[in-house]
PDB file of C-alpha atoms and ligand atoms in Angstrom:
ATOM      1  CA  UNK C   1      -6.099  -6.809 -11.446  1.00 93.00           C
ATOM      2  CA  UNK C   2      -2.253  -6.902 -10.110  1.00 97.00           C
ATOM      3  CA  UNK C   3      -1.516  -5.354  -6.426  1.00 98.00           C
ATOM      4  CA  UNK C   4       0.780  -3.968  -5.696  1.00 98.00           C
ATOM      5  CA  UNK C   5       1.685  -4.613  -1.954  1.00 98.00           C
ATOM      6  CA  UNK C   6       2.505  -1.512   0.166  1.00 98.00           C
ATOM      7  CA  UNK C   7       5.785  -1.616   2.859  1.00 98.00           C
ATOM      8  CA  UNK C   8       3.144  -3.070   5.627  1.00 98.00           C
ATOM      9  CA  UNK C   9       1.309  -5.150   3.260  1.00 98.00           C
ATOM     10  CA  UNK C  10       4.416  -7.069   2.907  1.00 98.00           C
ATOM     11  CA  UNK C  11       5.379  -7.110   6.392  1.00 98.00           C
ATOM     12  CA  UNK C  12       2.097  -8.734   6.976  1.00 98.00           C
ATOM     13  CA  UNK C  13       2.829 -11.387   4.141  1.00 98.00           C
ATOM     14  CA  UNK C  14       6.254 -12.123   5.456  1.00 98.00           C
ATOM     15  CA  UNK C  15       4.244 -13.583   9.071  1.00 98.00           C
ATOM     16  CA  UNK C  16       1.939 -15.495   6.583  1.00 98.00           C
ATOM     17  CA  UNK C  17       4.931 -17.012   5.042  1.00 98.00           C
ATOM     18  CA  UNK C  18       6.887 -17.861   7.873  1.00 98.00           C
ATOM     19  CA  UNK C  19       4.499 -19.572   9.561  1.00 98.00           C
ATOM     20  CA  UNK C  20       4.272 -21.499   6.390  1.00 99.00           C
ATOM     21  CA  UNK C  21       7.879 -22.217   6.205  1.00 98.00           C
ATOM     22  CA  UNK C  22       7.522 -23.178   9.606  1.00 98.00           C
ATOM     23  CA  UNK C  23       4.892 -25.939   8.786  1.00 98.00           C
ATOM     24  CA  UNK C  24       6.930 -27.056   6.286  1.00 98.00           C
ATOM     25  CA  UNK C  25       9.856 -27.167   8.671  1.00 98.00           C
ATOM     26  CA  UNK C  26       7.808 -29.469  10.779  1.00 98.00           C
ATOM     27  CA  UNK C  27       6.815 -31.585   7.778  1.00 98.00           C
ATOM     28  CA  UNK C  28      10.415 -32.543   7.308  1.00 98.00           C
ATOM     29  CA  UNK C  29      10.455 -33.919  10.804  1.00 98.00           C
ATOM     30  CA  UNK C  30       7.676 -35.890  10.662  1.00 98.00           C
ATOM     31  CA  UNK C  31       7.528 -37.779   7.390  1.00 98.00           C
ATOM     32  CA  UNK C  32       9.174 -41.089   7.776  1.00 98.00           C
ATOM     33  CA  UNK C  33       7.586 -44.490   7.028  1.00 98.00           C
ATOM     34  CA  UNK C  34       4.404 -45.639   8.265  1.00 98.00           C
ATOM     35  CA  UNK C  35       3.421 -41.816   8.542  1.00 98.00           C
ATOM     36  CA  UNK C  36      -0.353 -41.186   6.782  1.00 99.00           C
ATOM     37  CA  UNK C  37      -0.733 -38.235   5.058  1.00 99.00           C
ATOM     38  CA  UNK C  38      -4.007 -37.507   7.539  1.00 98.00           C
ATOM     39  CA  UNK C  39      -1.645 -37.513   9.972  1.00 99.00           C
ATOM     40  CA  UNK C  40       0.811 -34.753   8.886  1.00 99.00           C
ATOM     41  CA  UNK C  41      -2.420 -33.027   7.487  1.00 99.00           C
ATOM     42  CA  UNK C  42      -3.932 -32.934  11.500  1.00 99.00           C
ATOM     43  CA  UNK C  43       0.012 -31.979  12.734  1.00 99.00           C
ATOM     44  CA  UNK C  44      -0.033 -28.847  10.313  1.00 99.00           C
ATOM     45  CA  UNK C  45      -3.420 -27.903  11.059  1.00 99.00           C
ATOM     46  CA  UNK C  46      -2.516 -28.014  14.550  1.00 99.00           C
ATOM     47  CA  UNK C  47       0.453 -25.861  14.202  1.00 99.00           C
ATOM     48  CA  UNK C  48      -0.779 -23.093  11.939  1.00 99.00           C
ATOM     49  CA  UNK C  49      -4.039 -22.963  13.996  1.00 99.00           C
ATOM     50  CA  UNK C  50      -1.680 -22.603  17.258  1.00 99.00           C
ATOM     51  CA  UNK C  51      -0.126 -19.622  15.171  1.00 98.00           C
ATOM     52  CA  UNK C  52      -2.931 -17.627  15.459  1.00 98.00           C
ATOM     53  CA  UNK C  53      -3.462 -18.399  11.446  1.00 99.00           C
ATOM     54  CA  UNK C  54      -6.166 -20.564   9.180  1.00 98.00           C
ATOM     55  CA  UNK C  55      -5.192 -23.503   6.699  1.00 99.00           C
ATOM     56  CA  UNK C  56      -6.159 -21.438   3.117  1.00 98.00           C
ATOM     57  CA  UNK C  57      -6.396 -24.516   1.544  1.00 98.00           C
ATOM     58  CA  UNK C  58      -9.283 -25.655   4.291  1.00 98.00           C
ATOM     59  CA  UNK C  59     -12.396 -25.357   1.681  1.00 98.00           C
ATOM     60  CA  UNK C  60     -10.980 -23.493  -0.459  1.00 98.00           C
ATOM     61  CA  UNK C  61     -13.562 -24.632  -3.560  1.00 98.00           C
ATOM     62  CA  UNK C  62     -14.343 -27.296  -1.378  1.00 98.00           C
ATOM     63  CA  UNK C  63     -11.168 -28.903  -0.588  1.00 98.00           C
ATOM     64  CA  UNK C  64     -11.924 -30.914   2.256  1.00 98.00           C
ATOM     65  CA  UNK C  65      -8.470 -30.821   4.215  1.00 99.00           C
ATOM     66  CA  UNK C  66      -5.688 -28.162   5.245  1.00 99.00           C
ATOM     67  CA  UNK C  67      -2.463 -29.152   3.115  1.00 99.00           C
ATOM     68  CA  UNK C  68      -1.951 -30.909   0.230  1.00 99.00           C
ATOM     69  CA  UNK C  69       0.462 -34.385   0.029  1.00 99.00           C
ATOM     70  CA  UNK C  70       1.097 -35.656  -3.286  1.00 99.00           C
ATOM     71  CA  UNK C  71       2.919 -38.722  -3.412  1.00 99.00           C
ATOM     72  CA  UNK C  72       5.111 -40.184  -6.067  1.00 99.00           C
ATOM     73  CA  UNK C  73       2.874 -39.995  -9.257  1.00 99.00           C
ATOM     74  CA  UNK C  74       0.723 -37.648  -7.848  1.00 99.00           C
ATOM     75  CA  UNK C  75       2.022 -33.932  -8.849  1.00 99.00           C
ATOM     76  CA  UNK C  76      -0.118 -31.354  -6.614  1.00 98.00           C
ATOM     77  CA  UNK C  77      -3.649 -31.538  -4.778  1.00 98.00           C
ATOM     78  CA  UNK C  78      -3.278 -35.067  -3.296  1.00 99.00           C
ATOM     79  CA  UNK C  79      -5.655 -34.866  -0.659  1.00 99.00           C
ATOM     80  CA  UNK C  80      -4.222 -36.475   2.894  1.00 99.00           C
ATOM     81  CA  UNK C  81      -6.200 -39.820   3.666  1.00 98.00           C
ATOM     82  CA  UNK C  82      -5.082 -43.034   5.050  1.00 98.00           C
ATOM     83  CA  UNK C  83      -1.887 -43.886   2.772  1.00 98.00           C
ATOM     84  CA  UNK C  84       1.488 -44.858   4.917  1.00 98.00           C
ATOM     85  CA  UNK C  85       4.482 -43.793   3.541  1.00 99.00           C
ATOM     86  CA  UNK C  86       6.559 -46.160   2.649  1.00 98.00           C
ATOM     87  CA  UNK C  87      10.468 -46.334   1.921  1.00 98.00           C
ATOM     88  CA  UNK C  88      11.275 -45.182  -1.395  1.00 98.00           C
ATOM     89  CA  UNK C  89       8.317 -42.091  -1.734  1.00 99.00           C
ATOM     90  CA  UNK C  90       8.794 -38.754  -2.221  1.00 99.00           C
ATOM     91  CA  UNK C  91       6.016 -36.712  -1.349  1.00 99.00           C
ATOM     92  CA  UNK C  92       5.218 -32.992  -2.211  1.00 99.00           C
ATOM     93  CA  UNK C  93       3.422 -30.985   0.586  1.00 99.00           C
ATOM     94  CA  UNK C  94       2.176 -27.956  -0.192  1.00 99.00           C
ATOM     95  CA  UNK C  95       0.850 -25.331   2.738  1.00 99.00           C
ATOM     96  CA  UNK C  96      -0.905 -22.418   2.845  1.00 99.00           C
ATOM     97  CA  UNK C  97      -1.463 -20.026   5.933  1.00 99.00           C
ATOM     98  CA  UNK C  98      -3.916 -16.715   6.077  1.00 99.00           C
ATOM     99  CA  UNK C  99      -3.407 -14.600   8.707  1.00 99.00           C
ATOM    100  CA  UNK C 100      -4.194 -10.527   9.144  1.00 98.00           C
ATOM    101  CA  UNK C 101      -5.836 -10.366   6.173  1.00 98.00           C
ATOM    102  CA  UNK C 102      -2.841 -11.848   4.052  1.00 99.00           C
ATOM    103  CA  UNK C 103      -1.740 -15.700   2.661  1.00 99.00           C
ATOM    104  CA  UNK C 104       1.372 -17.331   2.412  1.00 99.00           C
ATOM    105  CA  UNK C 105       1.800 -20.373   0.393  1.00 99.00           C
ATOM    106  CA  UNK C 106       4.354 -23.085  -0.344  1.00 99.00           C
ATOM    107  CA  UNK C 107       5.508 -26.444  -0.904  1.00 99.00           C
ATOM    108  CA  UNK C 108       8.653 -29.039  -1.049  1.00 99.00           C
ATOM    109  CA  UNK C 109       9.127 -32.407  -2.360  1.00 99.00           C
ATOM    110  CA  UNK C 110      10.272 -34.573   0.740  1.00 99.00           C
ATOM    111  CA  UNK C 111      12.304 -38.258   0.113  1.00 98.00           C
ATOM    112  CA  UNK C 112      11.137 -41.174   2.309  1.00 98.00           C
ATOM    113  CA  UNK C 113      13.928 -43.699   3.054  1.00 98.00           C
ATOM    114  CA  UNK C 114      15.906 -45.010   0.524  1.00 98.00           C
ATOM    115  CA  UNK C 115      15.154 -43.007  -3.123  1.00 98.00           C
ATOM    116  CA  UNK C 116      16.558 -44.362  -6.392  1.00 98.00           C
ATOM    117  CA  UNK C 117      18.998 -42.008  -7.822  1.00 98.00           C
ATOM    118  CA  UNK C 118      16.930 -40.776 -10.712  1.00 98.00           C
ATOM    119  CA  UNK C 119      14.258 -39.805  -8.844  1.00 99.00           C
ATOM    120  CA  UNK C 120      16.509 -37.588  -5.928  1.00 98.00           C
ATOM    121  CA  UNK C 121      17.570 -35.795  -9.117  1.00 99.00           C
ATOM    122  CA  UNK C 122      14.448 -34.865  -9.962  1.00 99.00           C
ATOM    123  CA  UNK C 123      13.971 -33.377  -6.746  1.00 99.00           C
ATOM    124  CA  UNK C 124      17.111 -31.495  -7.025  1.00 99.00           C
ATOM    125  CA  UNK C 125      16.626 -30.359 -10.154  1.00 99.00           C
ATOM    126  CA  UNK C 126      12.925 -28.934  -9.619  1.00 99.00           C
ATOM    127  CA  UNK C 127      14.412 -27.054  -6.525  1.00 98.00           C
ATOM    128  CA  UNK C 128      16.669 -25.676  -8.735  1.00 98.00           C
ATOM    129  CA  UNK C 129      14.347 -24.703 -11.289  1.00 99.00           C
ATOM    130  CA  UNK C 130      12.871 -22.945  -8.979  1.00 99.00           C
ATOM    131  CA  UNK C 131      16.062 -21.017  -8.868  1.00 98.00           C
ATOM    132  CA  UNK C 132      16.920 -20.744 -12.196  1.00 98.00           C
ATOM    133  CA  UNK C 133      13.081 -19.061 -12.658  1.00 98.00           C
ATOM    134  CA  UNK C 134      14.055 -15.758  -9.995  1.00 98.00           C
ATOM    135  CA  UNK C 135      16.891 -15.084 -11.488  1.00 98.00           C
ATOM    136  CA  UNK C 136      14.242 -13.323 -13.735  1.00 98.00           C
ATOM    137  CA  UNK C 137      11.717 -12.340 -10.419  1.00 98.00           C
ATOM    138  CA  UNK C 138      13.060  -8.578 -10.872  1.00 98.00           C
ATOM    139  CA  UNK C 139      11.913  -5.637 -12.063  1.00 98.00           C
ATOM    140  CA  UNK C 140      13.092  -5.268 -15.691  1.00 97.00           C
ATOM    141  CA  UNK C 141      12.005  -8.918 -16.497  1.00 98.00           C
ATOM    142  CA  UNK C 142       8.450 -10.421 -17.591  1.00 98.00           C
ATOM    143  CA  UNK C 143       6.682 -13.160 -16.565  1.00 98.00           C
ATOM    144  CA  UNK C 144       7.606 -15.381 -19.641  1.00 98.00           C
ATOM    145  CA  UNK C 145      11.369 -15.072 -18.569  1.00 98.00           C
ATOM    146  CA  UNK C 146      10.823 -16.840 -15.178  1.00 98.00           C
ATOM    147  CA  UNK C 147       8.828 -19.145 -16.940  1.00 98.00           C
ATOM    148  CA  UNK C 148      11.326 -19.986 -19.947  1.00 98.00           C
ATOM    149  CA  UNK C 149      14.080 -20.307 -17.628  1.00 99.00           C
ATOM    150  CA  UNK C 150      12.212 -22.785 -15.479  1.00 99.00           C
ATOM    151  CA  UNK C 151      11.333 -24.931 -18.690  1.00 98.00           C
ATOM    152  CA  UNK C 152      14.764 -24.685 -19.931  1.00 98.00           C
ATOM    153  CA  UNK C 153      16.024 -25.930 -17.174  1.00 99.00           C
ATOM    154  CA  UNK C 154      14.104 -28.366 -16.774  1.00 99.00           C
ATOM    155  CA  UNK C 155      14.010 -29.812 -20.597  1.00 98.00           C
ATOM    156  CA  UNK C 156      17.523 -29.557 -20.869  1.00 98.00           C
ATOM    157  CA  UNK C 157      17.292 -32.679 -18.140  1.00 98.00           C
ATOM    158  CA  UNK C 158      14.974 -34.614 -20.292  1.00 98.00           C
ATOM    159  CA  UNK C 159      11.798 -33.452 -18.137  1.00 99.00           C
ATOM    160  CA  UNK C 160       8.484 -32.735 -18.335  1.00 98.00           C
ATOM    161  CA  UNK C 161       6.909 -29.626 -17.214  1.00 99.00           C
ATOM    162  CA  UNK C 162       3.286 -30.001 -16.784  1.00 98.00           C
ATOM    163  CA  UNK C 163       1.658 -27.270 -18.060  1.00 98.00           C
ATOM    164  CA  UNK C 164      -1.981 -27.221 -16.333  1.00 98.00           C
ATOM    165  CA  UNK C 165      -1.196 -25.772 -13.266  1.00 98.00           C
ATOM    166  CA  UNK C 166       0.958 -22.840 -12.726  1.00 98.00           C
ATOM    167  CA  UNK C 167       2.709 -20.497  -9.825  1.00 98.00           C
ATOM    168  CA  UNK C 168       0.147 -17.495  -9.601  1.00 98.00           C
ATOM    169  CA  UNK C 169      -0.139 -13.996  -7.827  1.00 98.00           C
ATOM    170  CA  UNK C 170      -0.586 -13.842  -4.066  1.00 99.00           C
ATOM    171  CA  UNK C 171      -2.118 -11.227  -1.589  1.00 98.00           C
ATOM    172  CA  UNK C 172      -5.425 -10.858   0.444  1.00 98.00           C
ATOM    173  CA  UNK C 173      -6.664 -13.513  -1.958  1.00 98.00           C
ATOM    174  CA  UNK C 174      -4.116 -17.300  -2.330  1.00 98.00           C
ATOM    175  CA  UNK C 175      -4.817 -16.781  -6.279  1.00 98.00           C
ATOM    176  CA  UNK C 176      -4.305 -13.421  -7.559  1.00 98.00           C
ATOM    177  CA  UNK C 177      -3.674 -11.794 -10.953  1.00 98.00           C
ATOM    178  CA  UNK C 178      -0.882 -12.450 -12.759  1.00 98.00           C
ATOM    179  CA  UNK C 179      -0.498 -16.238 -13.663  1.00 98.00           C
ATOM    180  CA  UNK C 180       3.239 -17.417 -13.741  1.00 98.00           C
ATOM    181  CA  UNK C 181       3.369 -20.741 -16.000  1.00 98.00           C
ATOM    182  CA  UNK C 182       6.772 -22.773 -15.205  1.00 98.00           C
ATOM    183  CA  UNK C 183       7.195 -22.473 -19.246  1.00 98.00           C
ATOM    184  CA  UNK C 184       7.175 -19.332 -21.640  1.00 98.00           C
ATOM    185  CA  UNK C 185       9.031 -17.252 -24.298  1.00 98.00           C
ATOM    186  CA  UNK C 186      11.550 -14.742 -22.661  1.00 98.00           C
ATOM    187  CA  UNK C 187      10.354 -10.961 -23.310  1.00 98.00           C
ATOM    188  CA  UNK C 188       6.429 -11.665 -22.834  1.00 98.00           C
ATOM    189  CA  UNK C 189       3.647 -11.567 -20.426  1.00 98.00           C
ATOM    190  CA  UNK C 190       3.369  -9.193 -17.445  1.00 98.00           C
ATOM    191  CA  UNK C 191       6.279  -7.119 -16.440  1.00 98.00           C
ATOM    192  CA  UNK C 192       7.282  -7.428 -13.101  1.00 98.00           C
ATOM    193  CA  UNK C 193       7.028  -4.199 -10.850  1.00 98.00           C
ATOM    194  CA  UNK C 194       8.044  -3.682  -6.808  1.00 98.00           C
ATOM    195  CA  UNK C 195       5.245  -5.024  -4.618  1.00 98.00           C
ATOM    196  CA  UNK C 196       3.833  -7.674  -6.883  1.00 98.00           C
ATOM    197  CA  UNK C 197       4.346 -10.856  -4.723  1.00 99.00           C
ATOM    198  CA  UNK C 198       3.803 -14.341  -6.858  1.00 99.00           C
ATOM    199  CA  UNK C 199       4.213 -17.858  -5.854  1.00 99.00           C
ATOM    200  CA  UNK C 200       6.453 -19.592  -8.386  1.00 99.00           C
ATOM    201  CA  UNK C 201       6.120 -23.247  -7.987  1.00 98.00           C
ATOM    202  CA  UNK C 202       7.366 -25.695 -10.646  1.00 99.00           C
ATOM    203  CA  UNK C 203       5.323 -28.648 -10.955  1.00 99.00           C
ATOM    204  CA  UNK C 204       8.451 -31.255 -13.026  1.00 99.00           C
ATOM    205  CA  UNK C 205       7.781 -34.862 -14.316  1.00 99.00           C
ATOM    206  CA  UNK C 206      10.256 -37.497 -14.513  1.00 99.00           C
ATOM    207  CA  UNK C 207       8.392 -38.880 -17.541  1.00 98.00           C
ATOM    208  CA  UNK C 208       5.619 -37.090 -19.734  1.00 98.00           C
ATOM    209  CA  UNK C 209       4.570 -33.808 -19.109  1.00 98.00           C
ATOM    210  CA  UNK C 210       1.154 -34.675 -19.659  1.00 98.00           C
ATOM    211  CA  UNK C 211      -1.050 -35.281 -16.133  1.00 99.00           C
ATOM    212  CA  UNK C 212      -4.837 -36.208 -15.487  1.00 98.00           C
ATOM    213  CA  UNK C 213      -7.101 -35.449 -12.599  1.00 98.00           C
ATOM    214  CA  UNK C 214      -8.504 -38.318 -10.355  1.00 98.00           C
ATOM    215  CA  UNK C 215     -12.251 -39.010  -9.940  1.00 98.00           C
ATOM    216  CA  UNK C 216     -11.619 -37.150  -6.171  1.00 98.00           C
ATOM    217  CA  UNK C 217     -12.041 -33.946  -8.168  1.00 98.00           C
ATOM    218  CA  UNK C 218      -8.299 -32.822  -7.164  1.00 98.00           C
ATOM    219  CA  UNK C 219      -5.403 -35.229  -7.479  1.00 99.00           C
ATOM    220  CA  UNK C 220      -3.530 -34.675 -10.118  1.00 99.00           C
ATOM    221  CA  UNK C 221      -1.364 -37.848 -11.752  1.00 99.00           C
ATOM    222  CA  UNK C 222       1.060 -38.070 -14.071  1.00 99.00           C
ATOM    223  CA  UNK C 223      -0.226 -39.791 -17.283  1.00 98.00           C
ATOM    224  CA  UNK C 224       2.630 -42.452 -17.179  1.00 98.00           C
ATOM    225  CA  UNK C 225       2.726 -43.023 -13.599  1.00 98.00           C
ATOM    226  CA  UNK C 226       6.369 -42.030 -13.194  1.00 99.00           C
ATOM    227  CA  UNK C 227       7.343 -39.635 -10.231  1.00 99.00           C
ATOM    228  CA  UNK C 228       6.508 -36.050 -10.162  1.00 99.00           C
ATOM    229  CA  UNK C 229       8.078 -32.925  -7.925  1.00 99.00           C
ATOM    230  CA  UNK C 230       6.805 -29.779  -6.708  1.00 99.00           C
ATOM    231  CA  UNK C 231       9.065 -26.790  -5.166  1.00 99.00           C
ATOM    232  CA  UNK C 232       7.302 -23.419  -4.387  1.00 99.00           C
ATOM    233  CA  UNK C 233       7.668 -20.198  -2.848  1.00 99.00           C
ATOM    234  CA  UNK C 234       6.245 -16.762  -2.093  1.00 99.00           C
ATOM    235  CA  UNK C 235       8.015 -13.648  -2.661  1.00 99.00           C
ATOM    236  CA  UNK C 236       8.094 -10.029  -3.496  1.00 98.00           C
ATOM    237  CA  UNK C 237      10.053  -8.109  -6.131  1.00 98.00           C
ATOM    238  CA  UNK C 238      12.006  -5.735  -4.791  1.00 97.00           C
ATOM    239  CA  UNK C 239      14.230  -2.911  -6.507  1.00 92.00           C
ATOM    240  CA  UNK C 240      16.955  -5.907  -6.061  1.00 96.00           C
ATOM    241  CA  UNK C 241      16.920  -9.717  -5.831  1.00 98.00           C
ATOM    242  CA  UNK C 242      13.471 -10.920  -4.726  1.00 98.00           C
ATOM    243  CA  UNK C 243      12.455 -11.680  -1.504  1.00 98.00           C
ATOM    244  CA  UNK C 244      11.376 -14.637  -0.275  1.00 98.00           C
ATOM    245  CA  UNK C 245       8.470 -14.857   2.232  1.00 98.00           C
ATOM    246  CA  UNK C 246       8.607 -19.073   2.891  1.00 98.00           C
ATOM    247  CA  UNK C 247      12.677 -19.270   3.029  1.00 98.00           C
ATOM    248  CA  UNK C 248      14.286 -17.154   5.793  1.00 93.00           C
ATOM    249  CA  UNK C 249      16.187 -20.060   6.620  1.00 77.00           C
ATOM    250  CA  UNK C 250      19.306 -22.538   4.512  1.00 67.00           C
ATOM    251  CA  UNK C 251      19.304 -21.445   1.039  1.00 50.00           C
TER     252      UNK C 251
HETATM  253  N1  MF3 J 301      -0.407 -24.167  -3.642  1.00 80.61           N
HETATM  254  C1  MF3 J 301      -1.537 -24.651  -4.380  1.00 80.61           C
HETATM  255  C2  MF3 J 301      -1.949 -23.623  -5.378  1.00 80.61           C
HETATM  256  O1  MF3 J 301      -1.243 -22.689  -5.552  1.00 80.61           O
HETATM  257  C3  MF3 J 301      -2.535 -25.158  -3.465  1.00 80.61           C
HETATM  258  C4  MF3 J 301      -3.950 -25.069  -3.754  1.00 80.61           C
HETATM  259  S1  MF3 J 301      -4.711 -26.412  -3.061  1.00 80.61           S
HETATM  260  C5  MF3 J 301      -6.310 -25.993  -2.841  1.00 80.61           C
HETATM  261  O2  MF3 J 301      -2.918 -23.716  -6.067  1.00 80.61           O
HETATM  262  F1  MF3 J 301      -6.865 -26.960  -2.324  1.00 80.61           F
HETATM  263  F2  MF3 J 301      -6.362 -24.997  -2.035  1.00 80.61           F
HETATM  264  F3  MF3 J 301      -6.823 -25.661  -4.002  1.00 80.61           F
HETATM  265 CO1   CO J 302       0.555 -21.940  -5.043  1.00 80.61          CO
END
């Protein structure tokens, strides 16, 4: 089933999502090298707890810690442990925060240091897949128009777009009816209506578009080892341009 989020449902959201935005915020501050990924999983903890809100991730089907840092190869659900950073990583963190009844959820790829040029531009270019994809996050669109114009995008850079894991709807539950795949045929799938809010988070591969899953039971890797992105946010679709719920701030 698809909700539809009333005027205060929303409102509600938009706390959820800034206090996400605001973890992310302090994310950006703290990665550097010789940071583990424990410790920016304890810092965010900290944070959303002192917001009054809960981690979603935080056993969510058993996932053992509060945010998600994939690094390099890894492309989402890299679980934070004792890895340093080191110059020349990216790493993806992805946060979720549930608070009144409501989640927000979101994530950014982050460059360590000094990154070689091919792999900024991947980060660049999944941001801006991101949006290219809500151009189509209005009413009068489907979900296979986000998703085509997210795999355009990111083909017509020589990408890959993984295709396992997708951007989903978001509410009183962090995974909610309807999916939103980062790839798709314009004019099908759901049609977008005011008050659906979805995550759309493209998940973009240097290399092949084909992953795997680690023995852990959640990291997934790119097949070929070669640097994967992540860029995600929760919004709503309005009667206009959507609006965001993890980006109030820079555009
Ligand atoms: N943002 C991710 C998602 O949409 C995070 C889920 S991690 C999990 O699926 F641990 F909570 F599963
Ligand atoms: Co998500």
């Amino acid at each position: 089933m698809i909700t539809i989020k009333s005027a205060a449902d929303i409102e509600k959201m938009d706390v959820a999502g800034r206090i996400v935005e605001e973890t992310l915020n302090l994310m950006s501050t703290l990665v550097r090298p010789g940071v583990t990924t424990e410790e920016l999983d304890r810092e965010a903890e900290r944070f959303i707890r002192s917001r009054g809100a809960v981690p979603s991730f935080l056993n969510y089907s058993g996932y053992p810690k509060s945010i998600c840092t994939s690094v390099n190869e890894q492309v989402v659900h890299g679980i934070p442990g004792s890895y340093k950073l080191k110059d020349g990583d990216i790493i993806s963190v992805d946060v979720g925060a549930y608070i009144n009844g409501f989640h927000g959820d979101a994530a950014r790829t982050f460059l360590i240091g000094n990154v070689p040029d091919e792999v900024k531009e991947l980060v660049k270019v999944t941001k801006e897949c991101f949006f290219e994809g809500i151009k189509f996050a209005k009413v009068g669109y489907r979900i296979g128009d986000i998703g085509h114009a997210i795999q355009s995008y990111a083909e017509s850079h020589g990408y890959g777009v993984v295709r396992e894991l997708i951007g989903h709807g978001i509410g009183r539950e962090m995974h909610e009816e309807p999916d939103v795949p980062n790839y798709g045929r314009p004019g099908r799938g759901v049609r977008l209506e005011k008050g659906m809010c979805i995550a759309v988070e493209p998940m973009i591969n240097l290399g092949t578009e084909k992953v795997w899953q680690l023995s852990d039971g959640w990291t997934i890797v790119t097949q070929d080892d070669k640097p994967s992105a992540h860029y995600e946010n929760t919004l709503v679709i309005t009667d206009g341009e959507p609006r965001l719920l993890t980006l109030h701030e820079e555009g």
